[in-house]
Structure formats: structure tokens, C-alpha cells
Amino acid sequence: MARTTRTPLGLTLLASSGAVVGALAVGIRVGLSRQAALARRRIGTPLGEAPPMADRIWRPGLGGEPVDLLMLGDSIAAGLGAQHRKETLGGRLAKALAGELDRPVRLQTGAVVGAESSDLAGQLAALPKDYRADVAVIIVGGNDVTHRVPIPVATGHLADAVRRLRRVGTAVVVGTCPDLGALRAVPQPLRSIGSRASQQLAAAQAERARSEGAEIVSLRRAVGPFFRIDPDGMFSLDRFHPSALGYRRTAEALLPVVRDAFRRAEAEAAASDNPALPAGPRSRRGPTATAA
């Protein structure tokens, strides 16, 4: 008589549990994909993909050599959602920084709408060959979350950009990934999942960027509560990007850190100058920010 092989009960239950978990994972993935599509339809593109052009010298009447401010990253750094150049994050930050330093500020925007962290290298490569910023602000991460880019991959690209900027003497301030849980246009549970994912990315960004010499501003902590409490005022028409008020709050959170980072870098540069050489104005043009 043929012998019947019996599968241990524990293995049977384990296999069944694995099948159930797998089915649930597929179901959740399909459900989230549908919710993401719904969110995209709700948000749409009422603002287009071209933010106001804010690159110029802000407050030139202050006199003196302009401070070079560079904005890198995604649509927030680019200013999508603002109606006028003075309302963009770069415009607000440049004007306020000029007042703090009592010097003009020359704004250069390399940020691109829709950018992920992997696009930072291209933004640096697109800068003029003789350009070197005095201080750079990087805001990126939201698109990494929505496109499910692994955290180590996203933070690796960010760390590389910070390293390249610091290598040529540019002070760097990183505004970490905003709280995607504030997006009311995104349905639940996708909104909660996005909130957790953005928080995890922001924490990893802070650690990696700080290790490369950047200063950190947690946008989730600094301005996230404003977006949750007053979404009508803080978000623009598309309910996704900041409004003029949203950018004002964000600039206010970044300003003291950007100011102090610039002053610290300037003091370090002055201290490293050869005292035997005659004093003179420090050149604002030097090695490109993409130097290896």
C-alpha cells in the first residue's frame, strides 16, 4: 500500500497565512493605485508647469556685491503655485535675505517642477560653468514619495548634491520632505500612508544631508501645522502646491537658517584667507558647483 505523506499542520497554516497576506498586499496595492489616480484627477494641473520667473537681483539699491542664492529641487523650490515672482519661495527668500544681510541677493533657480532627488545632479550640471553660489537651498522629496523611490536611493542622490556644493564652498540648507498628510485632495488611507512615508524620508534626508555638511530645516515641523490648520489659505488653486501665504510661511522658516549658514561660510572663508595677501573683495565666481 502506498504511503500517504502528511504536511505538518504548522506548515499548512503558514502557507495559508502567506497566501492571505499576499492577496491582501495585492489588494492594497490595487486600492492605492486607484486612490492615487483619483487624487491626480482631483488635483489636475490648473497651474500648468511653469512657475513665475523670479531670477534677478533682489533689492539692488542696497549696494555692494550681490550674494548668490541658488534654489534646487522640485516644484516647491521652483515656486509653482505663486502668481507673481515676488510670491515664489525663491523670490521671498531672496528679498528677505537681502534685508537681513543689507546686501543685494542674486537669485538663480535650478529647481524643476516634478523633480525627484535623482534630478539634482542634472540641475547642478545645467548651471553656468563659472557659477558658484554663496548659499544653496534644496527642497526635494515629495515626488520621491509619490513615485515610491526607495529611501536609500533618494537620500543618496541628495547627499551627493550636498557634497558637491560643499566641496566648492557653497553653504547648503536642506528643507526636508514636507508632510504629504496635509494634502486634503488625497483620499484615505493613501493620505495617511503618504504622511508616514514623507516623515520617514524627511528623517533620513536630515541625517544624510547633515553628515555632508548641510544645515537642516524640517518643513514638516516648521510649516506643516499651518498647512493642516488652514489648508484653504496655505494651498494654491490645485490644492497641492503652496499659495502665496504658504510660500511666505516657508520662507520665514528657512530665512534664519539660510542667513546663519551664509554668515558662517563667509566667516570660514575669511578665516582661511592668507593674511599676507592684500585684502580685497571675495570673488562670487569660482569653480562650478558640478566640479568633481
XYZ file of C-alpha atoms in Angstrom:
292
model
C 0.000 0.000 0.000
C 1.276 3.468 -0.955
C 2.254 5.633 1.954
C 0.469 8.979 2.341
C 2.710 11.933 3.046
C 1.172 14.369 5.501
C 2.118 18.027 5.654
C 2.606 19.269 9.223
C -0.261 21.444 10.411
C 2.046 24.356 11.190
C 3.397 24.442 7.648
C -0.109 24.253 6.233
C -1.226 27.205 8.343
C 1.913 29.126 7.447
C 1.339 28.580 3.741
C -2.285 29.618 4.071
C -1.326 32.730 6.025
C 1.266 33.619 3.411
C -1.313 33.311 0.659
C -3.721 35.549 2.568
C -1.037 38.166 3.240
C -0.025 38.094 -0.418
C -3.614 38.539 -1.538
C -4.075 41.418 0.894
C -0.887 43.089 -0.337
C -2.092 42.866 -3.938
C -5.487 44.219 -2.911
C -3.933 47.136 -1.034
C -1.656 47.918 -3.957
C -4.574 47.956 -6.387
C -6.645 50.071 -3.996
C -3.837 52.575 -3.517
C -3.277 52.790 -7.263
C -6.940 53.629 -7.724
C -6.786 56.244 -4.982
C -3.646 57.754 -6.497
C -5.430 58.039 -9.840
C -8.374 59.690 -8.081
C -6.027 62.151 -6.389
C -4.420 63.024 -9.715
C -7.845 63.708 -11.222
C -8.818 65.883 -8.259
C -5.593 67.866 -8.327
C -5.153 68.173 -12.077
C -2.810 70.836 -13.453
C -4.688 74.136 -13.141
C -1.389 75.941 -12.611
C 0.434 74.415 -15.561
C 4.087 73.548 -15.069
C 5.743 76.953 -15.426
C 6.152 78.943 -12.192
C 6.829 82.682 -12.360
C 10.405 83.530 -13.310
C 11.968 85.104 -10.228
C 15.655 85.029 -11.185
C 17.046 88.551 -10.840
C 18.981 90.695 -8.380
C 16.691 91.467 -5.468
C 16.988 94.833 -3.701
C 19.860 96.145 -5.858
C 19.550 99.545 -4.216
C 21.245 98.217 -1.094
C 24.566 98.401 -2.886
C 27.554 96.134 -2.559
C 28.346 92.850 -4.253
C 25.283 90.587 -4.507
C 25.027 87.368 -2.543
C 24.361 84.434 -4.870
C 21.383 82.310 -3.770
C 20.654 79.035 -5.568
C 17.337 77.149 -5.393
C 17.406 73.438 -6.226
C 14.821 70.683 -6.058
C 11.192 70.296 -7.065
C 8.138 72.479 -7.703
C 8.212 74.000 -4.208
C 11.760 75.257 -4.720
C 10.725 76.424 -8.196
C 7.703 78.325 -6.823
C 4.799 76.635 -8.630
C 1.546 77.906 -7.144
C 2.657 81.524 -6.802
C 1.040 84.092 -9.054
C 3.914 86.585 -9.119
C 7.690 86.280 -8.860
C 7.738 88.091 -5.530
C 5.447 85.345 -4.133
C 7.676 82.402 -5.113
C 9.774 80.780 -2.436
C 12.969 81.943 -4.130
C 11.716 85.490 -4.558
C 10.515 85.785 -0.976
C 13.676 84.251 0.406
C 15.988 86.398 -1.744
C 14.237 89.636 -0.820
C 14.153 88.800 2.894
C 17.778 87.615 2.906
C 18.859 90.865 1.269
C 17.193 92.779 4.089
C 18.884 90.619 6.722
C 22.345 90.997 5.178
C 21.887 94.573 3.954
C 23.180 93.446 0.565
C 21.548 92.627 -2.775
C 20.807 88.960 -3.454
C 21.122 87.428 -6.913
C 18.663 84.540 -7.298
C 19.379 81.558 -9.542
C 16.698 78.871 -9.804
C 17.761 75.414 -10.926
C 14.724 73.654 -9.441
C 12.359 71.911 -11.844
C 8.676 71.057 -11.449
C 8.228 67.321 -10.909
C 11.852 66.693 -9.964
C 12.950 63.784 -7.810
C 16.178 63.612 -5.830
C 17.850 61.856 -8.768
C 17.347 65.039 -10.821
C 19.559 67.162 -8.553
C 22.697 66.125 -10.438
C 21.181 67.339 -13.700
C 20.159 70.633 -12.115
C 23.731 71.198 -10.980
C 25.080 70.237 -14.395
C 22.747 72.755 -16.072
C 24.221 75.715 -14.181
C 26.645 78.053 -15.972
C 30.151 76.643 -15.924
C 31.603 79.567 -13.967
C 28.747 79.748 -11.461
C 29.236 79.226 -7.747
C 26.505 80.039 -5.260
C 27.248 81.510 -1.866
C 24.319 79.596 -0.385
C 22.025 76.941 -1.845
C 18.595 75.820 -0.689
C 17.425 72.314 -1.628
C 13.815 71.192 -1.242
C 13.015 67.781 -2.662
C 11.349 64.517 -1.671
C 7.625 64.775 -2.337
C 7.930 63.202 -5.779
C 10.235 60.507 -4.408
C 7.447 59.509 -2.033
C 4.660 59.541 -4.623
C 6.823 57.609 -7.084
C 7.891 55.144 -4.360
C 11.623 55.746 -4.741
C 13.479 53.745 -2.056
C 14.682 55.973 0.772
C 18.370 54.952 0.493
C 18.307 55.784 -3.217
C 16.643 59.178 -2.724
C 18.885 60.221 0.158
C 21.971 59.044 -1.697
C 21.245 61.471 -4.527
C 20.602 64.269 -2.031
C 23.841 63.573 -0.171
C 25.772 63.637 -3.433
C 24.346 67.062 -4.352
C 25.172 68.476 -0.912
C 28.680 67.061 -1.080
C 29.346 68.613 -4.487
C 28.106 72.018 -3.366
C 30.054 71.977 -0.111
C 33.184 70.956 -1.951
C 33.261 74.312 -3.766
C 32.454 76.313 -0.637
C 28.700 76.790 -1.039
C 26.701 76.814 2.186
C 23.750 74.419 1.892
C 20.359 74.395 3.590
C 18.036 71.432 3.043
C 14.316 71.770 3.650
C 13.290 68.178 4.276
C 10.308 66.482 2.638
C 7.015 68.225 3.515
C 4.166 66.400 5.246
C 2.090 64.806 2.474
C -0.582 64.046 5.048
C -1.699 67.672 4.747
C -2.963 67.093 1.198
C -6.751 67.046 1.588
C -7.208 66.229 -2.101
C -5.622 62.831 -1.468
C -8.157 60.323 -0.049
C -7.596 57.995 2.888
C -5.842 55.695 3.513
C -3.410 56.946 0.870
C -3.038 60.257 2.718
C -2.002 58.544 5.966
C 0.407 56.277 4.129
C 1.892 59.310 2.374
C 2.228 61.096 5.699
C 4.194 58.241 7.241
C 6.339 57.783 4.147
C 7.173 61.505 3.925
C 8.079 61.573 7.615
C 10.418 58.614 7.182
C 12.069 60.189 4.150
C 12.438 63.548 5.913
C 14.217 61.921 8.860
C 16.588 60.059 6.548
C 17.218 63.215 4.495
C 18.143 65.145 7.625
C 20.643 62.519 8.716
C 22.343 62.115 5.339
C 22.418 65.816 4.409
C 23.719 66.854 7.849
C 26.512 64.293 7.573
C 27.627 66.033 4.356
C 27.690 69.475 5.979
C 24.222 70.862 5.238
C 22.004 72.784 7.625
C 18.519 71.296 8.089
C 15.020 72.760 8.288
C 12.207 70.318 8.999
C 9.368 71.656 6.860
C 7.025 69.136 8.452
C 7.586 70.685 11.874
C 8.150 74.291 10.830
C 5.212 74.796 8.479
C 3.296 71.507 8.391
C 0.851 72.558 11.149
C -0.083 75.710 9.191
C -0.997 73.626 6.141
C -3.130 71.276 8.242
C -4.908 74.031 10.179
C -5.508 76.421 7.271
C -5.491 74.422 4.012
C -7.657 76.993 2.215
C -5.133 79.741 2.874
C -1.905 77.775 2.626
C -2.572 75.831 -0.573
C -2.940 77.257 -4.056
C -5.675 76.568 -6.594
C -4.572 72.986 -7.243
C -4.785 72.096 -3.518
C -1.313 70.586 -3.786
C 1.264 73.385 -4.088
C 1.685 76.267 -1.639
C -0.122 79.546 -2.139
C 1.489 82.961 -1.689
C 0.813 82.598 2.043
C 2.212 79.073 2.055
C 5.422 80.256 0.446
C 5.644 83.173 2.857
C 5.452 80.826 5.842
C 8.015 78.506 4.271
C 10.410 81.369 3.528
C 10.073 82.617 7.102
C 11.035 79.162 8.382
C 14.062 78.930 6.084
C 15.351 82.501 6.395
C 17.209 82.415 9.741
C 18.924 79.147 8.868
C 19.909 80.365 5.387
C 21.190 83.655 6.823
C 23.263 81.975 9.505
C 24.617 79.353 7.097
C 25.801 82.097 4.740
C 27.402 84.115 7.518
C 29.154 81.052 8.881
C 30.512 80.088 5.457
C 31.659 83.663 4.816
C 33.452 83.792 8.161
C 35.139 80.457 7.461
C 36.249 81.670 4.037
C 37.638 84.896 5.536
C 39.495 82.969 8.227
C 41.102 80.718 5.620
C 42.376 83.636 3.517
C 46.147 84.148 3.500
C 46.763 87.168 5.770
C 49.892 88.012 3.790
C 47.800 88.829 0.744
C 46.230 92.293 0.382
C 42.589 92.450 1.388
C 40.057 92.654 -1.401
C 36.526 91.665 -2.310
C 35.924 87.939 -2.456
C 35.004 86.738 -5.921
C 31.452 85.446 -6.364
C 32.531 83.391 -9.346
C 34.690 80.377 -8.936
C 34.678 76.653 -9.673
C 31.417 75.293 -10.943
C 29.084 73.639 -8.463
C 29.349 70.473 -10.512
C 33.081 70.108 -10.086
C 34.055 66.564 -9.291
